[in-house]
Amino acid sequence: MSKAILLALIFFGADAQLSIPDAPTSVALDVLSGSEVRVSFESPLSDGGSAIQSYSVEWDTDPGVQEVQAITTSTYTDANEIQMMTSTASNQDEIQTITTNATVQYEIQTISTDCATSGNLGGTFAVKLDTTSSGGSVEISGEINYNADADNDYFSVKTILESMPNIGSNGIVGVTRQEDDASLNSYTWTITFDTRLGDIPLLTLYDGSALTGTGSTVTFASIQDQNLITGSFRLSYQGYTTTSIPYDATSGEVASALESLSTIDTIHVRRDGPTHQAGYNWTVTFTSNYNGANLPQLIPTYADLGGNGATAVVTTVQDGNELGGSFNVTFGNNATSVPFDATPSIMKAALENVGTGEVTVHRSGPDFELGYVWTISFIEKEGDLDLIGTDITRLTGDDASVEVIETRKGTIKEVQTITTSGGNDNIVN
């Protein structure tokens, strides 16, 4: 494209107070050919103080390429405001107990006296009880008359036996006396020991030298042993079972057995006992978040426990904390209920039902108390919106809560157009 420039030329006198004339006005240029142009114009508004003698036209046959620039503006047209809804509950460990029990059964022993000659039995005797095998002591009784009463006086069999330190006060539930042969003055005392003494050894004769009567004897018999638990048991959890656990396992042994299961992480175990039947109580606290929330119970198998009526029972003392139930979501004056674990589609439908306009919902979780996070993007409504409201009246779980925060403030979308122009009516948008 050719380009012509029109200049006004003036010749200045030596003493004139003159200035440069204005440019010609109403300039029009027509390119007639590659070597010819036609220029028309009007005289300048000011001649600079002297008559214009001539005009000069400069013609550039190679003015270059006209440059065109484009300016593009954009705005984010996806989700406007974004709000995050989070449900939580306090952390609370599950606690279960394992308790072994057996039927209460008293230790019963008898002491019998006898002689070979009619009517000659008399005198006294003393007995011994050795409980050193269970950490006790060897104790000797006071002298027992050949015909001592069973109970109720200072010289009774019950009083004398309870004076022995390894039996002690109230160590005997009861004593009965039976006359076996009146002609021989022979008797049998049946002694029932309290269960706190456990399975005690058999009484033995310490001294019978003070008994009179030809062939006098004192014999002892065990009628019924104290019922004690023996053997082992197993525990199962979510399809996995421990190896055999001894009936008197330490807290560490129980913890190791349970933590060896792939379904259990870390636990704390405390052992209490034993009971009079050699039963124990193990308190198991599930301390890991891996076993969070409300857990299924351990399942005991106790066929290998010995003892009359021996059992192992699991009891939940404290449920792990978890969310449950439902809560309301509100927007404006509208409200509707959603389950505590609402899926994205259920939450989306509920929110749009209460007037949020179109939204998208993404859900993450659950956490160890079955809490979730819903990320809600407002697609339709613009501007800085009110927070979604909640009502947790029907939400279960200790310290249950639902919190809504704004993670991105909404704005009003605006699109602007910029127009630029160049000379010779060339306009670029």
XYZ file of C-alpha atoms in Angstrom:
429
model
C 0.000 0.000 0.000
C 1.316 3.476 -0.947
C 1.336 6.296 1.546
C 1.433 10.045 0.763
C 2.231 12.914 3.165
C 1.189 16.495 2.264
C 3.311 19.347 3.640
C 2.739 23.102 3.399
C 5.926 25.030 2.488
C 6.594 28.707 3.281
C 9.531 31.010 2.721
C 10.336 33.246 5.715
C 11.593 36.793 5.480
C 14.558 37.799 7.608
C 12.687 40.049 10.060
C 9.227 38.462 10.113
C 7.728 37.145 13.350
C 6.430 34.011 11.729
C 5.467 30.462 12.777
C 5.015 27.138 11.087
C 1.669 26.979 9.286
C -0.982 24.458 10.234
C -1.357 21.307 8.225
C -3.733 21.346 5.275
C -7.289 20.278 6.088
C -9.800 17.984 4.424
C -7.031 15.950 2.885
C -8.179 13.199 0.538
C -5.864 10.772 -1.191
C -6.619 8.522 -4.108
C -4.020 6.058 -5.420
C -4.372 6.038 -9.176
C -1.595 3.578 -9.955
C 1.702 2.323 -8.683
C 3.316 5.606 -9.756
C 0.513 8.162 -9.511
C -1.697 9.584 -6.745
C -4.257 12.359 -6.634
C -4.365 14.633 -3.592
C -7.092 17.162 -2.780
C -7.092 19.431 0.289
C -8.154 22.730 1.808
C -5.778 25.481 2.878
C -4.538 25.371 6.463
C -6.460 27.310 9.063
C -3.310 29.266 9.845
C -0.601 30.175 7.337
C 1.897 31.019 10.099
C 1.927 34.744 9.288
C 2.985 34.557 5.628
C 1.443 33.376 2.450
C 2.039 29.729 1.605
C 3.989 29.467 -1.610
C 3.753 25.732 -2.301
C 2.821 22.342 -0.954
C 4.944 19.181 -0.937
C 3.575 15.690 -1.290
C 5.778 12.819 -0.059
C 4.815 9.421 -1.311
C 6.089 6.214 0.349
C 5.561 3.279 -1.932
C 6.577 0.759 0.768
C 4.919 1.790 4.065
C 5.169 -1.722 5.645
C 2.383 -4.021 6.869
C -0.460 -2.660 8.901
C -0.335 -4.230 12.430
C -3.461 -5.652 13.973
C -3.531 -6.414 17.738
C -6.200 -8.404 19.565
C -7.076 -7.947 23.246
C -8.905 -10.885 24.880
C -10.637 -10.728 28.247
C -12.041 -13.735 30.173
C -13.909 -14.544 33.362
C -14.316 -17.772 35.418
C -17.673 -19.190 34.460
C -17.723 -22.432 36.485
C -18.733 -22.685 40.178
C -19.161 -19.341 41.868
C -19.221 -19.617 45.690
C -17.836 -22.776 47.325
C -18.812 -23.888 50.828
C -17.505 -26.843 52.846
C -19.710 -28.817 55.257
C -17.916 -31.023 57.827
C -19.457 -33.455 60.322
C -17.403 -34.524 63.358
C -17.668 -36.288 66.732
C -15.233 -36.595 69.622
C -12.773 -39.476 69.694
C -13.769 -42.177 72.202
C -12.056 -45.556 72.415
C -14.051 -48.784 72.413
C -13.634 -50.762 75.661
C -14.564 -54.437 76.018
C -14.008 -56.891 78.856
C -13.284 -60.626 78.748
C -14.365 -62.434 81.913
C -13.880 -66.086 82.806
C -16.269 -67.640 85.330
C -17.070 -71.045 86.794
C -19.766 -72.465 89.044
C -19.223 -71.646 92.711
C -18.278 -74.904 94.428
C -17.008 -75.151 98.009
C -14.100 -77.259 99.193
C -15.478 -79.925 101.560
C -13.336 -82.208 103.766
C -14.072 -84.580 106.615
C -12.229 -85.496 109.825
C -13.173 -88.901 111.298
C -12.116 -90.558 114.561
C -12.320 -94.271 115.364
C -10.923 -96.972 117.625
C -10.922 -100.744 117.908
C -12.252 -101.130 121.466
C -15.804 -100.279 122.462
C -16.199 -97.160 124.563
C -12.504 -96.464 125.001
C -12.051 -93.493 122.531
C -11.152 -90.244 124.281
C -8.522 -87.521 124.578
C -7.520 -84.904 121.963
C -5.704 -84.535 118.651
C -4.281 -81.724 116.476
C -4.301 -81.215 112.686
C -1.944 -79.534 110.201
C -2.644 -77.514 107.018
C 0.183 -76.862 104.533
C -0.676 -74.144 101.951
C 2.883 -73.346 100.911
C 2.218 -74.623 97.365
C -0.058 -71.602 96.801
C 2.128 -69.118 98.650
C 0.711 -69.825 102.125
C 2.200 -71.378 105.222
C 2.221 -74.481 107.405
C -0.075 -74.077 110.383
C -0.944 -76.333 113.388
C -4.348 -76.331 115.064
C -5.066 -76.241 118.779
C -6.061 -79.460 120.567
C -9.431 -80.838 119.382
C -11.451 -82.963 121.779
C -12.411 -86.402 120.483
C -16.086 -85.338 120.707
C -15.754 -81.566 120.076
C -18.841 -79.686 119.012
C -19.039 -78.639 115.388
C -19.610 -74.927 116.122
C -20.857 -72.324 118.593
C -18.270 -72.541 121.361
C -14.629 -71.771 121.960
C -13.605 -75.408 121.757
C -15.621 -76.234 118.663
C -13.944 -77.592 115.536
C -14.893 -74.464 113.553
C -13.390 -72.074 116.120
C -10.175 -74.058 116.486
C -9.637 -74.417 112.725
C -10.360 -70.717 112.046
C -7.666 -69.845 114.574
C -5.126 -71.230 112.131
C -3.655 -68.222 110.148
C -3.883 -69.929 106.789
C -7.637 -70.462 107.281
C -8.530 -67.378 109.294
C -11.755 -65.851 110.552
C -14.745 -66.716 108.355
C -12.573 -69.146 106.420
C -15.083 -71.886 107.110
C -18.662 -71.657 105.927
C -19.886 -74.369 108.252
C -19.096 -77.551 110.224
C -21.406 -80.439 111.001
C -20.757 -83.388 113.353
C -22.072 -86.888 112.972
C -21.745 -89.661 115.560
C -20.622 -92.708 113.645
C -20.712 -95.303 116.412
C -21.962 -94.423 119.880
C -20.392 -97.514 121.350
C -16.980 -96.452 120.115
C -17.432 -92.691 120.663
C -16.385 -92.206 117.025
C -17.345 -89.036 115.124
C -17.100 -87.442 111.689
C -16.892 -83.669 111.209
C -17.790 -82.320 107.775
C -16.042 -79.003 107.095
C -17.076 -76.644 104.284
C -14.390 -74.067 103.466
C -15.073 -70.603 102.086
C -14.343 -70.186 98.367
C -11.808 -67.434 99.008
C -9.395 -70.124 100.204
C -9.412 -71.751 96.774
C -8.588 -75.395 96.277
C -6.832 -76.022 99.595
C -4.750 -79.128 100.380
C -6.154 -81.919 102.522
C -5.857 -81.535 106.284
C -3.471 -84.020 107.917
C -2.904 -85.317 111.414
C -0.229 -83.413 113.290
C -0.477 -85.154 116.675
C -2.782 -87.974 117.769
C -0.752 -89.133 120.707
C -3.213 -87.666 123.194
C -6.072 -89.834 121.946
C -7.036 -92.758 124.160
C -8.503 -96.076 123.135
C -7.017 -99.135 121.608
C -6.287 -98.594 117.923
C -7.549 -95.000 117.938
C -7.221 -93.292 114.542
C -7.917 -89.937 112.865
C -8.606 -90.041 109.140
C -9.173 -87.252 106.565
C -11.053 -87.249 103.273
C -11.821 -84.760 100.473
C -15.512 -84.854 99.624
C -15.554 -82.011 97.093
C -12.755 -79.929 95.665
C -13.084 -76.217 95.166
C -14.099 -75.551 91.534
C -11.211 -73.910 89.696
C -10.800 -72.827 86.087
C -7.991 -74.399 84.077
C -7.123 -74.826 80.399
C -7.328 -72.112 77.739
C -9.659 -70.135 75.467
C -9.550 -68.301 72.140
C -10.856 -64.957 70.879
C -12.149 -64.132 67.395
C -12.572 -60.720 65.761
C -14.036 -60.044 62.332
C -13.288 -63.508 61.014
C -9.833 -64.027 62.558
C -9.070 -66.142 65.649
C -6.192 -66.037 68.125
C -4.059 -68.948 69.225
C -4.909 -70.536 72.594
C -4.784 -68.085 75.500
C -4.032 -69.594 78.960
C -6.821 -69.296 81.538
C -4.518 -67.152 83.697
C -2.845 -65.216 80.847
C -1.121 -61.978 81.732
C -2.314 -58.699 80.241
C 0.671 -58.772 77.888
C -0.176 -62.262 76.654
C -3.748 -61.278 75.852
C -2.592 -58.079 74.107
C -0.076 -59.997 71.983
C -2.654 -62.605 71.003
C -5.161 -59.968 69.883
C -2.651 -57.689 68.141
C -1.444 -60.650 66.097
C -4.790 -60.523 64.249
C -4.741 -58.475 61.048
C -8.081 -56.904 62.000
C -6.742 -55.347 65.214
C -4.106 -52.643 65.523
C -2.941 -51.474 68.951
C -4.779 -52.176 72.203
C -4.227 -51.763 75.918
C -5.074 -54.646 78.285
C -5.486 -54.605 82.074
C -5.986 -57.840 84.043
C -7.898 -58.108 87.324
C -8.276 -61.202 89.473
C -8.209 -64.011 90.171
C -11.629 -64.803 91.571
C -12.143 -67.660 94.026
C -12.667 -69.903 90.993
C -9.393 -68.724 89.354
C -11.338 -66.565 86.945
C -9.930 -63.307 85.553
C -11.213 -60.125 83.970
C -9.244 -58.552 81.114
C -10.194 -54.995 80.102
C -9.330 -54.355 76.454
C -9.141 -50.752 75.199
C -8.901 -50.293 71.417
C -6.469 -47.376 71.242
C -5.856 -47.120 67.495
C -7.896 -45.075 65.031
C -7.717 -48.155 62.812
C -10.293 -49.641 65.190
C -12.270 -46.423 65.645
C -16.020 -45.905 66.005
C -18.433 -48.518 67.404
C -16.805 -51.932 67.004
C -18.205 -55.464 66.884
C -17.598 -57.543 70.002
C -14.810 -60.040 70.400
C -16.142 -63.604 70.225
C -14.835 -66.093 72.827
C -14.406 -69.835 72.316
C -13.970 -71.626 75.652
C -14.465 -75.349 75.015
C -10.903 -75.921 76.229
C -11.496 -74.271 79.602
C -11.524 -76.739 82.493
C -13.737 -76.398 85.553
C -17.371 -77.074 86.273
C -19.442 -74.537 84.318
C -16.372 -72.660 83.072
C -17.174 -69.904 80.550
C -15.614 -66.828 78.944
C -17.896 -63.837 78.378
C -17.217 -60.621 76.425
C -19.015 -57.418 77.422
C -18.861 -53.973 75.822
C -18.174 -51.442 78.561
C -17.898 -48.389 76.309
C -18.818 -48.124 72.655
C -16.433 -46.315 70.365
C -17.933 -42.975 69.392
C -19.484 -42.632 65.959
C -21.969 -40.444 64.158
C -25.424 -41.685 63.274
C -28.960 -40.504 62.650
C -29.599 -37.481 60.430
C -29.450 -33.694 60.336
C -31.273 -30.871 58.556
C -29.787 -28.586 55.919
C -31.367 -25.158 55.527
C -31.136 -22.332 53.008
C -33.270 -19.267 53.330
C -36.469 -20.373 55.034
C -36.389 -23.916 53.665
C -35.120 -27.070 55.398
C -34.870 -30.784 54.658
C -33.314 -33.833 56.335
C -30.289 -35.791 55.127
C -28.692 -38.953 56.620
C -25.429 -38.516 58.525
C -23.566 -40.264 55.680
C -25.460 -38.671 52.761
C -24.037 -39.535 49.355
C -23.134 -36.660 47.011
C -26.306 -37.229 44.991
C -28.524 -37.217 48.103
C -26.877 -34.035 49.426
C -27.149 -32.339 46.016
C -30.854 -33.148 45.728
C -31.515 -31.943 49.285
C -29.703 -28.630 48.793
C -31.329 -27.863 45.471
C -34.674 -28.707 47.098
C -34.171 -25.965 49.721
C -33.362 -23.314 47.115
C -29.625 -23.226 46.545
C -30.046 -23.442 42.782
C -27.856 -25.831 40.865
C -24.885 -27.109 42.886
C -22.256 -29.796 42.589
C -21.297 -31.880 45.637
C -18.147 -33.872 46.325
C -17.818 -36.012 49.480
C -14.692 -37.261 51.278
C -14.459 -39.583 54.286
C -15.462 -41.149 56.503
C -13.075 -40.380 59.335
C -12.686 -42.707 62.332
C -15.941 -41.459 63.901
C -17.824 -41.738 60.553
C -17.629 -38.013 59.894
C -17.656 -36.666 56.307
C -16.715 -33.533 54.368
C -19.041 -32.290 51.617
C -17.633 -29.656 49.204
C -20.535 -27.710 47.690
C -20.029 -25.555 44.572
C -22.782 -23.095 43.606
C -23.212 -23.151 39.830
C -26.380 -21.134 39.355
C -26.548 -18.537 42.129
C -24.049 -15.675 41.977
C -22.612 -13.289 44.527
C -21.598 -13.666 48.165
C -24.212 -16.132 49.427
C -25.448 -16.953 52.928
C -23.912 -20.025 54.513
C -25.938 -23.217 54.342
C -27.524 -23.783 57.760
C -27.762 -27.036 59.721
C -29.860 -28.467 62.557
C -28.214 -31.451 64.317
C -31.055 -32.282 66.734
C -31.356 -35.812 65.321
C -27.632 -36.385 64.802
C -26.284 -39.027 67.224
C -22.796 -39.399 68.682
C -20.955 -37.732 71.553
C -20.072 -34.111 70.743
C -21.624 -34.493 67.285
C -21.434 -31.347 65.153
C -21.774 -30.110 61.571
C -19.857 -26.977 60.558
C -20.169 -25.023 57.316
C -17.466 -22.602 56.151
C -16.988 -20.526 53.004
C -13.871 -21.567 51.117
C -14.389 -19.180 48.170
C -16.532 -16.062 48.216
C -19.016 -15.755 45.398
C -18.917 -12.791 42.955
C -21.067 -11.351 40.161
C -19.736 -12.401 36.777
C -19.100 -9.487 34.326
C -17.953 -9.642 30.708
C -16.489 -6.454 29.106
C -15.639 -5.672 25.440
C -12.591 -3.548 24.491
C -12.630 -1.881 21.057
C -9.485 -0.463 19.429
C -9.269 1.426 16.147
C -6.620 2.352 13.626
C -6.421 5.082 10.970
C -8.299 5.040 7.684
C -11.391 3.491 9.242
C -9.589 0.222 10.032
C -11.207 -0.960 13.304
C -10.102 -3.887 15.357
C -12.355 -5.497 18.017
